[in-house]
C-alpha positions as protocol buffer text, in pm:
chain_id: "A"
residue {
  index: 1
  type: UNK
  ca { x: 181 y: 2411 z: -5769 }
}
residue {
  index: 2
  type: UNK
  ca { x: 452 y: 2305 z: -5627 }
}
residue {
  index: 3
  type: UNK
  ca { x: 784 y: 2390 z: -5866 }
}
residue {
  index: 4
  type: UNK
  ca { x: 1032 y: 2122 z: -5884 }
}
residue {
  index: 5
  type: UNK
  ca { x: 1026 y: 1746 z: -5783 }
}
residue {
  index: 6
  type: UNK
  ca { x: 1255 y: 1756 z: -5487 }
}
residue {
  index: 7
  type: UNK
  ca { x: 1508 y: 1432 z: -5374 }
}
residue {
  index: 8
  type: UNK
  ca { x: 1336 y: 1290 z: -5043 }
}
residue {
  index: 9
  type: UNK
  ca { x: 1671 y: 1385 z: -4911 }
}
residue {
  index: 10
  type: UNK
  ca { x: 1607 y: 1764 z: -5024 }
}
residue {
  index: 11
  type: UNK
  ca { x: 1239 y: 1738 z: -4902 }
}
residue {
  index: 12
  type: UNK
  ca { x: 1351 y: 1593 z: -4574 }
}
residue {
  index: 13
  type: UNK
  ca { x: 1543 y: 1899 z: -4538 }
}
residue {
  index: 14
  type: UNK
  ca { x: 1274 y: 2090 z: -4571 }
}
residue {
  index: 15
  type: UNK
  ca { x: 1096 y: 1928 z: -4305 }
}
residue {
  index: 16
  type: UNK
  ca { x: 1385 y: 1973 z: -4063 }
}
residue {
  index: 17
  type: UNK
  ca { x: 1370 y: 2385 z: -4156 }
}
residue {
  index: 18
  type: UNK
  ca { x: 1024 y: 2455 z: -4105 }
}
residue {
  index: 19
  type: UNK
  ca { x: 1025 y: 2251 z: -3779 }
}
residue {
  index: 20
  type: UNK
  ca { x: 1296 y: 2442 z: -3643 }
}
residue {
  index: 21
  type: UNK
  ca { x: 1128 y: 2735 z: -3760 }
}
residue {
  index: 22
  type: UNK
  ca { x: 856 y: 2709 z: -3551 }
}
residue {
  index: 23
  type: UNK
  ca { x: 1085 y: 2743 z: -3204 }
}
residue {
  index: 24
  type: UNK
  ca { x: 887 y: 2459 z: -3096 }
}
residue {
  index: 25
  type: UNK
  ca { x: 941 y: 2104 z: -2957 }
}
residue {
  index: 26
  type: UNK
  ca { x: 973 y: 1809 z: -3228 }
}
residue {
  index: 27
  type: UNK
  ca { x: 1143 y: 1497 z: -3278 }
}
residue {
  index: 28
  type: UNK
  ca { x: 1228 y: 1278 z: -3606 }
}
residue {
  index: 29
  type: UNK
  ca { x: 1124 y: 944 z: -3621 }
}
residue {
  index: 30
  type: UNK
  ca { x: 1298 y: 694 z: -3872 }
}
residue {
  index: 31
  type: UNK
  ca { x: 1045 y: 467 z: -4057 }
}
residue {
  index: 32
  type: UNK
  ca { x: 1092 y: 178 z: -4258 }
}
residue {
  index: 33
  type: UNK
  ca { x: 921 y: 320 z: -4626 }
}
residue {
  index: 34
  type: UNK
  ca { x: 760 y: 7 z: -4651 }
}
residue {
  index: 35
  type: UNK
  ca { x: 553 y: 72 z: -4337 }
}
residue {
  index: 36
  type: UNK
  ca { x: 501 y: 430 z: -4346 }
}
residue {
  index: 37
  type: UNK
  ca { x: 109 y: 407 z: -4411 }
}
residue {
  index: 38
  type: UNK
  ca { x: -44 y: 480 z: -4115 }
}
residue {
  index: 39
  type: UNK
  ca { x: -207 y: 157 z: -4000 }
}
residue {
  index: 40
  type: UNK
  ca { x: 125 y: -48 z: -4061 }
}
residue {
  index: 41
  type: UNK
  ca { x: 367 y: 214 z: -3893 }
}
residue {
  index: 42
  type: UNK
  ca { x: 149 y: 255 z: -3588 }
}
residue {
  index: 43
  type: UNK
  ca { x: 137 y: -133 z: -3550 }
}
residue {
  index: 44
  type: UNK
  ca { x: 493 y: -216 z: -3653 }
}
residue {
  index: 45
  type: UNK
  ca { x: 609 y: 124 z: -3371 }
}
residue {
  index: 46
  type: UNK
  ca { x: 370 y: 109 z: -3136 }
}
residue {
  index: 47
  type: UNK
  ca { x: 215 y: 406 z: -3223 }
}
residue {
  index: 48
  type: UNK
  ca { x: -139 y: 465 z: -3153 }
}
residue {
  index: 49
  type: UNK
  ca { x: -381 y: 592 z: -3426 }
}
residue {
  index: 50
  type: UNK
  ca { x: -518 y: 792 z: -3159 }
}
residue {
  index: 51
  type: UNK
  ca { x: -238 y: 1027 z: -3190 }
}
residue {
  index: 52
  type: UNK
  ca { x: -126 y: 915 z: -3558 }
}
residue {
  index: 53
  type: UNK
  ca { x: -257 y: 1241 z: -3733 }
}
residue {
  index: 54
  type: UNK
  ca { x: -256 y: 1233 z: -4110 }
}
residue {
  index: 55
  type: UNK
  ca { x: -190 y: 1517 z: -4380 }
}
residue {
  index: 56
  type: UNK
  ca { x: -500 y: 1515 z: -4675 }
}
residue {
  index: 57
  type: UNK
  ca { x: -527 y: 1711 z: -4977 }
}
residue {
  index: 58
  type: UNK
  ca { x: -886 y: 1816 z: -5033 }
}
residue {
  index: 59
  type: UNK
  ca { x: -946 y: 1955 z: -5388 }
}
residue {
  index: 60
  type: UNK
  ca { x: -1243 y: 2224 z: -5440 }
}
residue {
  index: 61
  type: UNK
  ca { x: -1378 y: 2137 z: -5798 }
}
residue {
  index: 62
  type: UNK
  ca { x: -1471 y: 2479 z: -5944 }
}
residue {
  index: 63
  type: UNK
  ca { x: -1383 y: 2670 z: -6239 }
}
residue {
  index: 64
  type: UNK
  ca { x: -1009 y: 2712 z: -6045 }
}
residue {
  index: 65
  type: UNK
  ca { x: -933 y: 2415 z: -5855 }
}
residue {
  index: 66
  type: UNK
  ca { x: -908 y: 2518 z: -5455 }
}
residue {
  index: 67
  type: UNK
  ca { x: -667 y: 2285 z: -5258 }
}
residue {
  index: 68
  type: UNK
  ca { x: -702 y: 2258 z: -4890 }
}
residue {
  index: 69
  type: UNK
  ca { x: -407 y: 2075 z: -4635 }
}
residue {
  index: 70
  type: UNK
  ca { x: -610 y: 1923 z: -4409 }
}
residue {
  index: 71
  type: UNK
  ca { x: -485 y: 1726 z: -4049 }
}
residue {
  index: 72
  type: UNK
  ca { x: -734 y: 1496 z: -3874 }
}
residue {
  index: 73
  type: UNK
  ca { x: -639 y: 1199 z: -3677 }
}
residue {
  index: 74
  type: UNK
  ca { x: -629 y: 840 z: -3815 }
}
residue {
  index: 75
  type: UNK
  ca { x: -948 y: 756 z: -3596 }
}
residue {
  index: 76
  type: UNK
  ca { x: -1135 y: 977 z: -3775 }
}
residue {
  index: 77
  type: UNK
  ca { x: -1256 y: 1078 z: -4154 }
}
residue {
  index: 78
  type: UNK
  ca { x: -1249 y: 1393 z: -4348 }
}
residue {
  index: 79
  type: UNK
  ca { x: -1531 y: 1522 z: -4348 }
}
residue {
  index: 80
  type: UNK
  ca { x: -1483 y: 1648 z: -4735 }
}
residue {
  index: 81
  type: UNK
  ca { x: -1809 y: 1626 z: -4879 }
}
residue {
  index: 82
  type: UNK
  ca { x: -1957 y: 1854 z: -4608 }
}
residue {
  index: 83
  type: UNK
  ca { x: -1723 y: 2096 z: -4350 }
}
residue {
  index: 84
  type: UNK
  ca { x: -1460 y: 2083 z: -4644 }
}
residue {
  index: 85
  type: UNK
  ca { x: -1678 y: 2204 z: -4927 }
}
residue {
  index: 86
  type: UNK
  ca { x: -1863 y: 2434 z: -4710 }
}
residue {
  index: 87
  type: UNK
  ca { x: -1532 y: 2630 z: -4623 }
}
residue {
  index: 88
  type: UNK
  ca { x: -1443 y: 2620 z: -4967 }
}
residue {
  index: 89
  type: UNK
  ca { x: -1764 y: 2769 z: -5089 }
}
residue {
  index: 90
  type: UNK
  ca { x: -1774 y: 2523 z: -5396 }
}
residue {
  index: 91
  type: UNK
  ca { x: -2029 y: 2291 z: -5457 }
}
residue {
  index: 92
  type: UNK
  ca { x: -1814 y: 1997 z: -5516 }
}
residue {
  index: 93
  type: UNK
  ca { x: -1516 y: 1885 z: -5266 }
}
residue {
  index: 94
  type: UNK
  ca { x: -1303 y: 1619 z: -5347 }
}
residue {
  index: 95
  type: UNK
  ca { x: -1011 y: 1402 z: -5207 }
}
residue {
  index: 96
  type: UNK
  ca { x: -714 y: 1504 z: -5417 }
}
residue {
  index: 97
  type: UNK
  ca { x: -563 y: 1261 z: -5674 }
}
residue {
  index: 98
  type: UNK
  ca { x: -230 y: 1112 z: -5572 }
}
residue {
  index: 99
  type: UNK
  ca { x: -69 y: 1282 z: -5869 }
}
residue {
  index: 100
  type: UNK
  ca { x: -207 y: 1638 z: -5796 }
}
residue {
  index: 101
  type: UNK
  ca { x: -94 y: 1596 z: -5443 }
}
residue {
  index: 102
  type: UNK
  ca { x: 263 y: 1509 z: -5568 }
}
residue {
  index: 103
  type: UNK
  ca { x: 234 y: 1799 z: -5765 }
}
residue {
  index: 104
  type: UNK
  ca { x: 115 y: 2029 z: -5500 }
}
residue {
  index: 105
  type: UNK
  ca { x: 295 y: 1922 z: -5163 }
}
residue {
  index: 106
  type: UNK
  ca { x: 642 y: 1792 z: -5342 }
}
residue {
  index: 107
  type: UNK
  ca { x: 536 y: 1455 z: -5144 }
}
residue {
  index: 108
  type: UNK
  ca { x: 459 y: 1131 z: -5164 }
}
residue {
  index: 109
  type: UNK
  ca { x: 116 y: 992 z: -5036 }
}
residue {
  index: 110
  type: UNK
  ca { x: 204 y: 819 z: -4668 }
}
residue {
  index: 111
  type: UNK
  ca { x: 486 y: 1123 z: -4617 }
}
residue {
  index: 112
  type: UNK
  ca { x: 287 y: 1410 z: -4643 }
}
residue {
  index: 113
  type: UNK
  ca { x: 321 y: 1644 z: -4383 }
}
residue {
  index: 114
  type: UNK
  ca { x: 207 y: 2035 z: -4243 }
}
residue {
  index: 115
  type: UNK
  ca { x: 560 y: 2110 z: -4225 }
}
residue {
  index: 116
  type: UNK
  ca { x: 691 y: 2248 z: -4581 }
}
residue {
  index: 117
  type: UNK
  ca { x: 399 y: 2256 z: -4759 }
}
residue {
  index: 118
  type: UNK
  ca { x: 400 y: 2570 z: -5023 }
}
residue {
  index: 119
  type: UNK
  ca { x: 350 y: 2889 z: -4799 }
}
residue {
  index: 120
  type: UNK
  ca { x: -19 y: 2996 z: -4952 }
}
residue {
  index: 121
  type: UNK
  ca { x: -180 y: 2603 z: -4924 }
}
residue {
  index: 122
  type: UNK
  ca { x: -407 y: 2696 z: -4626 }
}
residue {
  index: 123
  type: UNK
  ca { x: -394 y: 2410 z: -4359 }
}
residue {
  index: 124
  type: UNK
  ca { x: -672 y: 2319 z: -4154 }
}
residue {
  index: 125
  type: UNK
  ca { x: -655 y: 2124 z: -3837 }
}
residue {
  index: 126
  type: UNK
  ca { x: -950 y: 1939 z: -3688 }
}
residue {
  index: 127
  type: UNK
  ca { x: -999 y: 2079 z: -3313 }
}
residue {
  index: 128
  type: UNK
  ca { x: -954 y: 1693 z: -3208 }
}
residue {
  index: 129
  type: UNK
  ca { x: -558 y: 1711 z: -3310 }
}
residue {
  index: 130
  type: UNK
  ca { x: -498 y: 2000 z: -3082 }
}
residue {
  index: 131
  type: UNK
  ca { x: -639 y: 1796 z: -2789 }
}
residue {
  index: 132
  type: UNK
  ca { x: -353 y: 1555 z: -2795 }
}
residue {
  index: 133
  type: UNK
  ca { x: -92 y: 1594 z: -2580 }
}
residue {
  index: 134
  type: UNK
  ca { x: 166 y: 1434 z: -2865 }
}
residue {
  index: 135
  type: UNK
  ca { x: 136 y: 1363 z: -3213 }
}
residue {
  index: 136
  type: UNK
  ca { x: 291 y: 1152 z: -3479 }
}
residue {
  index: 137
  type: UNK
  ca { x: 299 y: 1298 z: -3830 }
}
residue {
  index: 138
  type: UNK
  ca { x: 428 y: 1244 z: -4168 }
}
residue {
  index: 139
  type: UNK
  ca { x: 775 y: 1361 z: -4200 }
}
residue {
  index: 140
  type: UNK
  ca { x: 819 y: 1445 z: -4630 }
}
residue {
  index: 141
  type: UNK
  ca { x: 916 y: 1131 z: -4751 }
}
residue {
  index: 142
  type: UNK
  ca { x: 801 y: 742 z: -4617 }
}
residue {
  index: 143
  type: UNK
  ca { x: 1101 y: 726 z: -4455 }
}
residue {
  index: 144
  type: UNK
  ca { x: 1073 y: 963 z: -4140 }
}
residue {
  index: 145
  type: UNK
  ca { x: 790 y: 1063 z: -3925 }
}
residue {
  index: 146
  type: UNK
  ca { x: 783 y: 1387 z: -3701 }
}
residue {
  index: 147
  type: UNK
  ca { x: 644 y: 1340 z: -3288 }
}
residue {
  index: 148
  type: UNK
  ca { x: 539 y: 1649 z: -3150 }
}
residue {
  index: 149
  type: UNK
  ca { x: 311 y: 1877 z: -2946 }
}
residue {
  index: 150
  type: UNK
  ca { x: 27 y: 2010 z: -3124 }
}
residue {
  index: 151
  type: UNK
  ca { x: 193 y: 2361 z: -3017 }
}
residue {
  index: 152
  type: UNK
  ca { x: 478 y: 2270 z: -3316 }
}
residue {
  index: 153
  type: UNK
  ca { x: 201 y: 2269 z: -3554 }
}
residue {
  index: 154
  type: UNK
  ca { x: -5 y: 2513 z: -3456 }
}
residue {
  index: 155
  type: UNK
  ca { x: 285 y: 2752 z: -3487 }
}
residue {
  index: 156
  type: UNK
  ca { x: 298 y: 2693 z: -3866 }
}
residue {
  index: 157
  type: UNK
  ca { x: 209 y: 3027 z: -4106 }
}
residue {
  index: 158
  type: UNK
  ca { x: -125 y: 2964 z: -4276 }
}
residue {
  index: 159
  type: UNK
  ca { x: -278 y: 2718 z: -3974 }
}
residue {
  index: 160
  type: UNK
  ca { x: -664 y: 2695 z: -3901 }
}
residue {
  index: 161
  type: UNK
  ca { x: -849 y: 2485 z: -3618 }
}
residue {
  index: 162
  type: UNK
  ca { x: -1138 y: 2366 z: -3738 }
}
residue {
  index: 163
  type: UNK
  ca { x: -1362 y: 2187 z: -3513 }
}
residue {
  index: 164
  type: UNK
  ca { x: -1588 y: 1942 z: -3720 }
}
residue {
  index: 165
  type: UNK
  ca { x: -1286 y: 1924 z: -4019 }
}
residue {
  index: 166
  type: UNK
  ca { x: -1340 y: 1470 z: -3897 }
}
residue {
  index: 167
  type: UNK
  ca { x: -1571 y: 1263 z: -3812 }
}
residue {
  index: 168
  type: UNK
  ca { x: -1556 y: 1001 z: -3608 }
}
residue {
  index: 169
  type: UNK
  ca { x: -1452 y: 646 z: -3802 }
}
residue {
  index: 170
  type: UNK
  ca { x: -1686 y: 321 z: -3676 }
}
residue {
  index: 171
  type: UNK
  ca { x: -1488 y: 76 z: -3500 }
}
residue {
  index: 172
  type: UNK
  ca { x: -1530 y: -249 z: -3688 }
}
residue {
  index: 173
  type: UNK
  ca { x: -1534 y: -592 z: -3521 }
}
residue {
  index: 174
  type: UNK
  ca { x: -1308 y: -850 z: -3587 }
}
C-alpha cells in the first residue's frame, strides 16, 4: 500500500523522476483536470484514443488481495475476467475500487500512470501499446499527461508485455 497521501504537486514530482530515470524520451503535457478522462482530453487535445493508453488497477480476490498495474489502450478493454485472473492464478479478478487504487498508486482515477507506481506493483502492458509509435499517458495527477515512445515505458523496473492483456472495444454507431 502505498504510505502517505502525496500533494499532486509532490506526486507530479514523482512522475518527472521516474521518467528521467528511464534515460528515455518523454514529454509533459498540461491538462485541464476537468478533462483529464480519457475520452474528453483526447477530444478537447486532439489526441487520438488510438494512442491514449490508460493505467488500470486489477485486484486478484483471494485470501491476500493481488494488485496488478495494467496499460492497454483506450480502444480496447481489460481483459480482467480472463488473461488477468489467469496470470494471477486466482479464481476471481476484479477491477480495483477507486479507493483501493488511491490507496495503492498515491493517484487519482484519470491520473494514474506506470511512472511512480510503488516499486513491487507488477505492471503489465498489452503487446498492442508497444506497437505505437507514441503514446499519451496519465501523468499522477488530472492535471498533466506524459507523450512518449513505448521505449520510455518499457524501460520501467517491474514491466511485462502481455499480448492478449485487451480486447478489442466494438465501435458503436452514432
Amino acid at each position: 500500500m502505498h504510505d502517505a497521501p502525496d500533494t499532486p504537486a509532490e506526486i507530479e514530482a514523482h512522475v518527472r523522476a521516474a521518467l528521467a530515470a528511464t534515460g528515455e524520451p518523454y514529454q509533459i503535457v498540461d491538462c485541464d483536470p476537468a478533462l483529464a478522462d480519457t475520452a474528453a482530453f483526447c477530444a478537447a487535445y486532439g489526441y487520438s484514443p488510438d494512442i491514449s493508453a490508460n493505467t488500470i488497477l486489477a485486484i486478484g480476490k483471494g485470501a491476500v488481495p493481488v494488485f496488478v498495474a495494467c496499460i492497454v489502450l483506450a480502444t480496447t478493454r481489460l481483459d480482467v475476467n480472463g488473461t488477468v485472473r489467469r496470470r494471477l492464478e486466482v479464481r476471481k479478478a476484479s477491477f480495483a475500487p477507486a479507493d483501493d487504487t488511491v490507496a495503492v498508486t498515491g493517484m487519482q482515477i484519470g491520473g494514474v500512470t506506470p511512472f511512480a507506481l510503488p516499486h513491487d506493483l507488477p505492471i503489465w502492458v498489452d503487446g498492442e501499446v508497444t506497437r505505437r509509435e507514441q503514446l499519451i499517458l496519465g501523468g499522477g495527477s488530472r492535471s498533466i499527461k506524459v507523450l512518449c515512445p513505448p521505449r520510455t515505458l518499457l524501460a520501467l523496473p517491474n514491466v511485462h508485455v502481455v499480448d492478449g492483456l485487451a480486447t478489442p472495444t466494438p465501435i458503436s454507431e452514432s
